[in-house]
Amino acid sequence: MNIKVQMGMVLNLDKCLACHTCSIPCKNAWTTAPGTEYMWFNNVETKPGVGYPKEWENQDRYKGGWEIRDGKLHLRAGGKTDKLVNIFANPDLPALDDYYEPWKYDYERLTDSPASRHQPVARPYSAVTGKAFNPQWDSNWEDDLGGAPVTGLSDRNFAGLEAKAYLDFKNVFMMHLPRLCEHCLNPACVASCPSGAMYKRDEDGIVLVDQSRCRGWRYCVSGCPYKKVYFNWKTHRSEKCLFCYPRIEAGEPTLCAHSCVGRIRYVGVMLYDADRVREAASHPQPQGLYQSQLEVFLNPNDPAVCREAERKGISWHVMEAARRSPIRKLVVDWKLALPLHPEFRTLPMVWYVPPTSPLVSGGVEDAKGLDRMRIPVRYLANLLAAGDEEPVRSALSRLLAMRRHMRDGQFQSTASAPFPSLRAHPDTSGVLADAGLTPEQAAEMYHLLAIARYEDRFVVPTSGRENRDDVWAMKGSEGLAQGEMEERP
């Protein structure tokens, strides 16, 4: 058993407003330097659609992530020989137009224009070339189904469905998908980097870029199946989401989670067995990867795990945070949160609670009505479970059972009872039993998903780095990671 600590995040898609309040503080904090104009470490996409960059889910085009060949795990883009052959011309990269050419507006034309008969216009001009042009795409071009009847036809999650039928006006559906780096247990970007600049921190699993080692080969960009590693066209170095590690080290959540007005994000730690990662990622069937990743996680209440963690030097407050982790509750205990495209075999650590949706033909919201939901279960399964509908149906059934149970309990409670919705009402209708839940679990789920306090949503232990590193003895920026005040070996 090789115990490791991993920071993780869960996002409840049932509550996402697509307000982009998560994206703006991330942008203002981490990507304001020249060359980062087009980078969005956190962005919110509207589904159906092809996303940002265009068709990022299409690994037939980008060759990201891993695959099984001859019974073994291999990078989809090929090994060292393939990279050496194409090292000066990586063929699997997204083009700038797949992201978008960053632009500004000629506001001086408005402020300095002389008197004339016509209103002056501030035309867009490229931040790269400085020439005027007409924008054709950006990180949020498909917002609220903008252009979905056209771009939605190329959405990979319609596999097994008739895309055109679901994009007709009377049948169309919409959901919002916030995305950031997955900080995977088996990151393809780290394995793809020829210079060793990409690395996964041992103490919390956050994946970073050592700027002094990066040589701009960009194999990390093509290797990441989620396309959350970016190339700075000014510095010729790769950059990516940091999971706001300076805040994490201080026991604070990421900026995107802290600023989320919908309170859809949960941040915490998980324990996992690093010796079982390759085995889990090598499951022969894509539909089995979800369950195989669950088996990698360790129970922080297990005495054997506690003894091994103590031997490994994992501090008591990290173990306590692992026991209280909302991530473990949502992912392992209740199995409500699912990984984004587990078929990429990176074992991602940003998970999603699938959204419920209204029934298109009426009826009771329960497990029997899942096939009448506005958002097809098959679509969600392609997005979150490699096409396996069973985990999605299970999660949705539990969410609907909790909703109905708490609603019935609210109506049946007496008016004099204080906060009746928070009490564990008896399961009079049997909906919880059918979903495999107890009234106590339903009440706890309701508390965490609906009205949880700050300290319940974010359980982040401090790292105690001030006791290990002599910051005054550091020699400057040589050998420093992306924004990190620490020398790496």
PDB file of C-alpha atoms in Angstrom, residues 298-416:
ATOM      1  CA  LEU A 298      -8.643   4.380   0.570  1.00  0.00           C
ATOM      2  CA  ASN A 299     -10.863   4.640   3.619  1.00  0.00           C
ATOM      3  CA  PRO A 300      -9.341   7.089   6.142  1.00  0.00           C
ATOM      4  CA  ASN A 301     -11.287   5.341   8.946  1.00  0.00           C
ATOM      5  CA  ASP A 302      -9.637   1.995   8.247  1.00  0.00           C
ATOM      6  CA  PRO A 303      -7.118   1.229  11.066  1.00  0.00           C
ATOM      7  CA  ALA A 304      -4.676  -0.337   8.586  1.00  0.00           C
ATOM      8  CA  VAL A 305      -4.800   2.781   6.416  1.00  0.00           C
ATOM      9  CA  CYS A 306      -4.296   4.990   9.481  1.00  0.00           C
ATOM     10  CA  ARG A 307      -1.237   3.010  10.578  1.00  0.00           C
ATOM     11  CA  GLU A 308       0.311   3.148   7.109  1.00  0.00           C
ATOM     12  CA  ALA A 309      -0.430   6.876   6.835  1.00  0.00           C
ATOM     13  CA  GLU A 310       1.322   7.486  10.149  1.00  0.00           C
ATOM     14  CA  ARG A 311       4.309   5.474   8.954  1.00  0.00           C
ATOM     15  CA  LYS A 312       4.405   7.531   5.737  1.00  0.00           C
ATOM     16  CA  GLY A 313       4.419  10.772   7.721  1.00  0.00           C
ATOM     17  CA  ILE A 314       0.954  12.002   6.715  1.00  0.00           C
ATOM     18  CA  SER A 315      -0.053  14.430   9.443  1.00  0.00           C
ATOM     19  CA  TRP A 316      -3.056  13.933  11.704  1.00  0.00           C
ATOM     20  CA  HIS A 317      -4.835  17.071  10.437  1.00  0.00           C
ATOM     21  CA  VAL A 318      -4.633  15.776   6.843  1.00  0.00           C
ATOM     22  CA  MET A 319      -6.160  12.488   7.992  1.00  0.00           C
ATOM     23  CA  GLU A 320      -8.890  14.364   9.834  1.00  0.00           C
ATOM     24  CA  ALA A 321      -9.608  16.407   6.703  1.00  0.00           C
ATOM     25  CA  ALA A 322      -9.817  13.163   4.698  1.00  0.00           C
ATOM     26  CA  ARG A 323     -12.404  11.819   7.145  1.00  0.00           C
ATOM     27  CA  ARG A 324     -14.511  14.979   6.869  1.00  0.00           C
ATOM     28  CA  SER A 325     -13.975  15.362   3.118  1.00  0.00           C
ATOM     29  CA  PRO A 326     -17.128  16.253   1.156  1.00  0.00           C
ATOM     30  CA  ILE A 327     -15.405  14.760  -1.893  1.00  0.00           C
ATOM     31  CA  ARG A 328     -15.347  11.318  -0.335  1.00  0.00           C
ATOM     32  CA  LYS A 329     -19.007  11.563   0.641  1.00  0.00           C
ATOM     33  CA  LEU A 330     -20.134  12.581  -2.840  1.00  0.00           C
ATOM     34  CA  VAL A 331     -17.810  10.265  -4.773  1.00  0.00           C
ATOM     35  CA  VAL A 332     -17.434   7.110  -2.675  1.00  0.00           C
ATOM     36  CA  ASP A 333     -20.086   6.998   0.041  1.00  0.00           C
ATOM     37  CA  TRP A 334     -23.132   8.218  -1.912  1.00  0.00           C
ATOM     38  CA  LYS A 335     -21.824   7.722  -5.464  1.00  0.00           C
ATOM     39  CA  LEU A 336     -23.478  10.903  -6.668  1.00  0.00           C
ATOM     40  CA  ALA A 337     -20.452  12.439  -8.431  1.00  0.00           C
ATOM     41  CA  LEU A 338     -18.982  10.944 -11.603  1.00  0.00           C
ATOM     42  CA  PRO A 339     -15.684  11.550 -13.478  1.00  0.00           C
ATOM     43  CA  LEU A 340     -15.547  13.522 -16.726  1.00  0.00           C
ATOM     44  CA  HIS A 341     -14.800  11.169 -19.637  1.00  0.00           C
ATOM     45  CA  PRO A 342     -13.190   8.317 -17.691  1.00  0.00           C
ATOM     46  CA  GLU A 343     -12.477   6.602 -21.016  1.00  0.00           C
ATOM     47  CA  PHE A 344      -9.462   8.920 -21.376  1.00  0.00           C
ATOM     48  CA  ARG A 345      -7.873   6.727 -18.669  1.00  0.00           C
ATOM     49  CA  THR A 346      -6.251   9.610 -16.802  1.00  0.00           C
ATOM     50  CA  LEU A 347      -8.284   8.937 -13.618  1.00  0.00           C
ATOM     51  CA  PRO A 348      -9.477  12.550 -13.242  1.00  0.00           C
ATOM     52  CA  MET A 349     -10.005  14.160  -9.841  1.00  0.00           C
ATOM     53  CA  VAL A 350     -12.609  16.797 -10.739  1.00  0.00           C
ATOM     54  CA  TRP A 351     -15.983  15.023 -10.552  1.00  0.00           C
ATOM     55  CA  TYR A 352     -19.512  16.082 -11.430  1.00  0.00           C
ATOM     56  CA  VAL A 353     -22.956  15.481  -9.941  1.00  0.00           C
ATOM     57  CA  PRO A 354     -25.169  14.947 -13.031  1.00  0.00           C
ATOM     58  CA  PRO A 355     -28.010  17.431 -13.506  1.00  0.00           C
ATOM     59  CA  THR A 356     -31.638  16.462 -13.115  1.00  0.00           C
ATOM     60  CA  SER A 357     -34.100  17.972 -15.587  1.00  0.00           C
ATOM     61  CA  PRO A 358     -37.879  18.287 -16.055  1.00  0.00           C
ATOM     62  CA  LEU A 359     -39.899  15.428 -17.499  1.00  0.00           C
ATOM     63  CA  VAL A 360     -40.922  16.164 -21.083  1.00  0.00           C
ATOM     64  CA  SER A 361     -44.210  14.264 -20.802  1.00  0.00           C
ATOM     65  CA  GLY A 362     -45.183  14.914 -17.192  1.00  0.00           C
ATOM     66  CA  GLY A 363     -45.478  12.382 -14.418  1.00  0.00           C
ATOM     67  CA  VAL A 364     -43.730  11.779 -11.111  1.00  0.00           C
ATOM     68  CA  GLU A 365     -40.022  12.553 -10.735  1.00  0.00           C
ATOM     69  CA  ASP A 366     -38.622   9.182  -9.730  1.00  0.00           C
ATOM     70  CA  ALA A 367     -36.368   6.430 -11.061  1.00  0.00           C
ATOM     71  CA  LYS A 368     -39.104   5.288 -13.457  1.00  0.00           C
ATOM     72  CA  GLY A 369     -39.192   8.707 -15.117  1.00  0.00           C
ATOM     73  CA  LEU A 370     -35.502   9.006 -15.958  1.00  0.00           C
ATOM     74  CA  ASP A 371     -36.064   8.169 -19.618  1.00  0.00           C
ATOM     75  CA  ARG A 372     -38.574  11.017 -19.897  1.00  0.00           C
ATOM     76  CA  MET A 373     -36.106  13.636 -18.663  1.00  0.00           C
ATOM     77  CA  ARG A 374     -35.297  16.589 -20.883  1.00  0.00           C
ATOM     78  CA  ILE A 375     -31.586  15.760 -20.794  1.00  0.00           C
ATOM     79  CA  PRO A 376     -31.138  12.213 -22.152  1.00  0.00           C
ATOM     80  CA  VAL A 377     -29.546   9.765 -19.728  1.00  0.00           C
ATOM     81  CA  ARG A 378     -27.505   8.447 -22.636  1.00  0.00           C
ATOM     82  CA  TYR A 379     -25.998  11.895 -23.221  1.00  0.00           C
ATOM     83  CA  LEU A 380     -24.967  12.178 -19.551  1.00  0.00           C
ATOM     84  CA  ALA A 381     -23.574   8.644 -19.640  1.00  0.00           C
ATOM     85  CA  ASN A 382     -21.396   9.491 -22.651  1.00  0.00           C
ATOM     86  CA  LEU A 383     -20.153  12.577 -20.799  1.00  0.00           C
ATOM     87  CA  LEU A 384     -19.586  11.146 -17.315  1.00  0.00           C
ATOM     88  CA  ALA A 385     -19.453   7.346 -17.473  1.00  0.00           C
ATOM     89  CA  ALA A 386     -17.906   6.254 -20.801  1.00  0.00           C
ATOM     90  CA  GLY A 387     -21.380   5.394 -22.100  1.00  0.00           C
ATOM     91  CA  ASP A 388     -22.433   3.256 -19.108  1.00  0.00           C
ATOM     92  CA  GLU A 389     -25.895   4.411 -18.077  1.00  0.00           C
ATOM     93  CA  GLU A 390     -26.036   2.508 -14.782  1.00  0.00           C
ATOM     94  CA  PRO A 391     -23.912   4.933 -12.649  1.00  0.00           C
ATOM     95  CA  VAL A 392     -25.838   7.908 -14.060  1.00  0.00           C
ATOM     96  CA  ARG A 393     -29.212   6.299 -13.388  1.00  0.00           C
ATOM     97  CA  SER A 394     -28.131   5.403  -9.869  1.00  0.00           C
ATOM     98  CA  ALA A 395     -26.965   8.957  -9.111  1.00  0.00           C
ATOM     99  CA  LEU A 396     -30.089  10.565 -10.613  1.00  0.00           C
ATOM    100  CA  SER A 397     -32.365   8.118  -8.777  1.00  0.00           C
ATOM    101  CA  ARG A 398     -30.745   9.017  -5.462  1.00  0.00           C
ATOM    102  CA  LEU A 399     -31.021  12.732  -6.154  1.00  0.00           C
ATOM    103  CA  LEU A 400     -34.709  12.432  -7.053  1.00  0.00           C
ATOM    104  CA  ALA A 401     -35.398  10.172  -4.075  1.00  0.00           C
ATOM    105  CA  MET A 402     -33.750  12.667  -1.717  1.00  0.00           C
ATOM    106  CA  ARG A 403     -35.717  15.530  -3.273  1.00  0.00           C
ATOM    107  CA  ARG A 404     -39.063  13.759  -3.004  1.00  0.00           C
ATOM    108  CA  HIS A 405     -38.372  12.506   0.512  1.00  0.00           C
ATOM    109  CA  MET A 406     -37.415  15.923   1.858  1.00  0.00           C
ATOM    110  CA  ARG A 407     -40.367  17.526   0.082  1.00  0.00           C
ATOM    111  CA  ASP A 408     -42.807  15.003   1.559  1.00  0.00           C
ATOM    112  CA  GLY A 409     -41.251  15.438   4.975  1.00  0.00           C
ATOM    113  CA  GLN A 410     -41.611  19.198   4.715  1.00  0.00           C
ATOM    114  CA  PHE A 411     -45.296  18.973   3.880  1.00  0.00           C
ATOM    115  CA  GLN A 412     -46.048  16.325   6.511  1.00  0.00           C
ATOM    116  CA  SER A 413     -44.240  18.102   9.359  1.00  0.00           C
ATOM    117  CA  THR A 414     -46.143  20.212  11.806  1.00  0.00           C
ATOM    118  CA  ALA A 415     -45.797  23.947  11.547  1.00  0.00           C
ATOM    119  CA  SER A 416     -44.441  24.177  15.101  1.00  0.00           C
TER     120      SER A 416
END
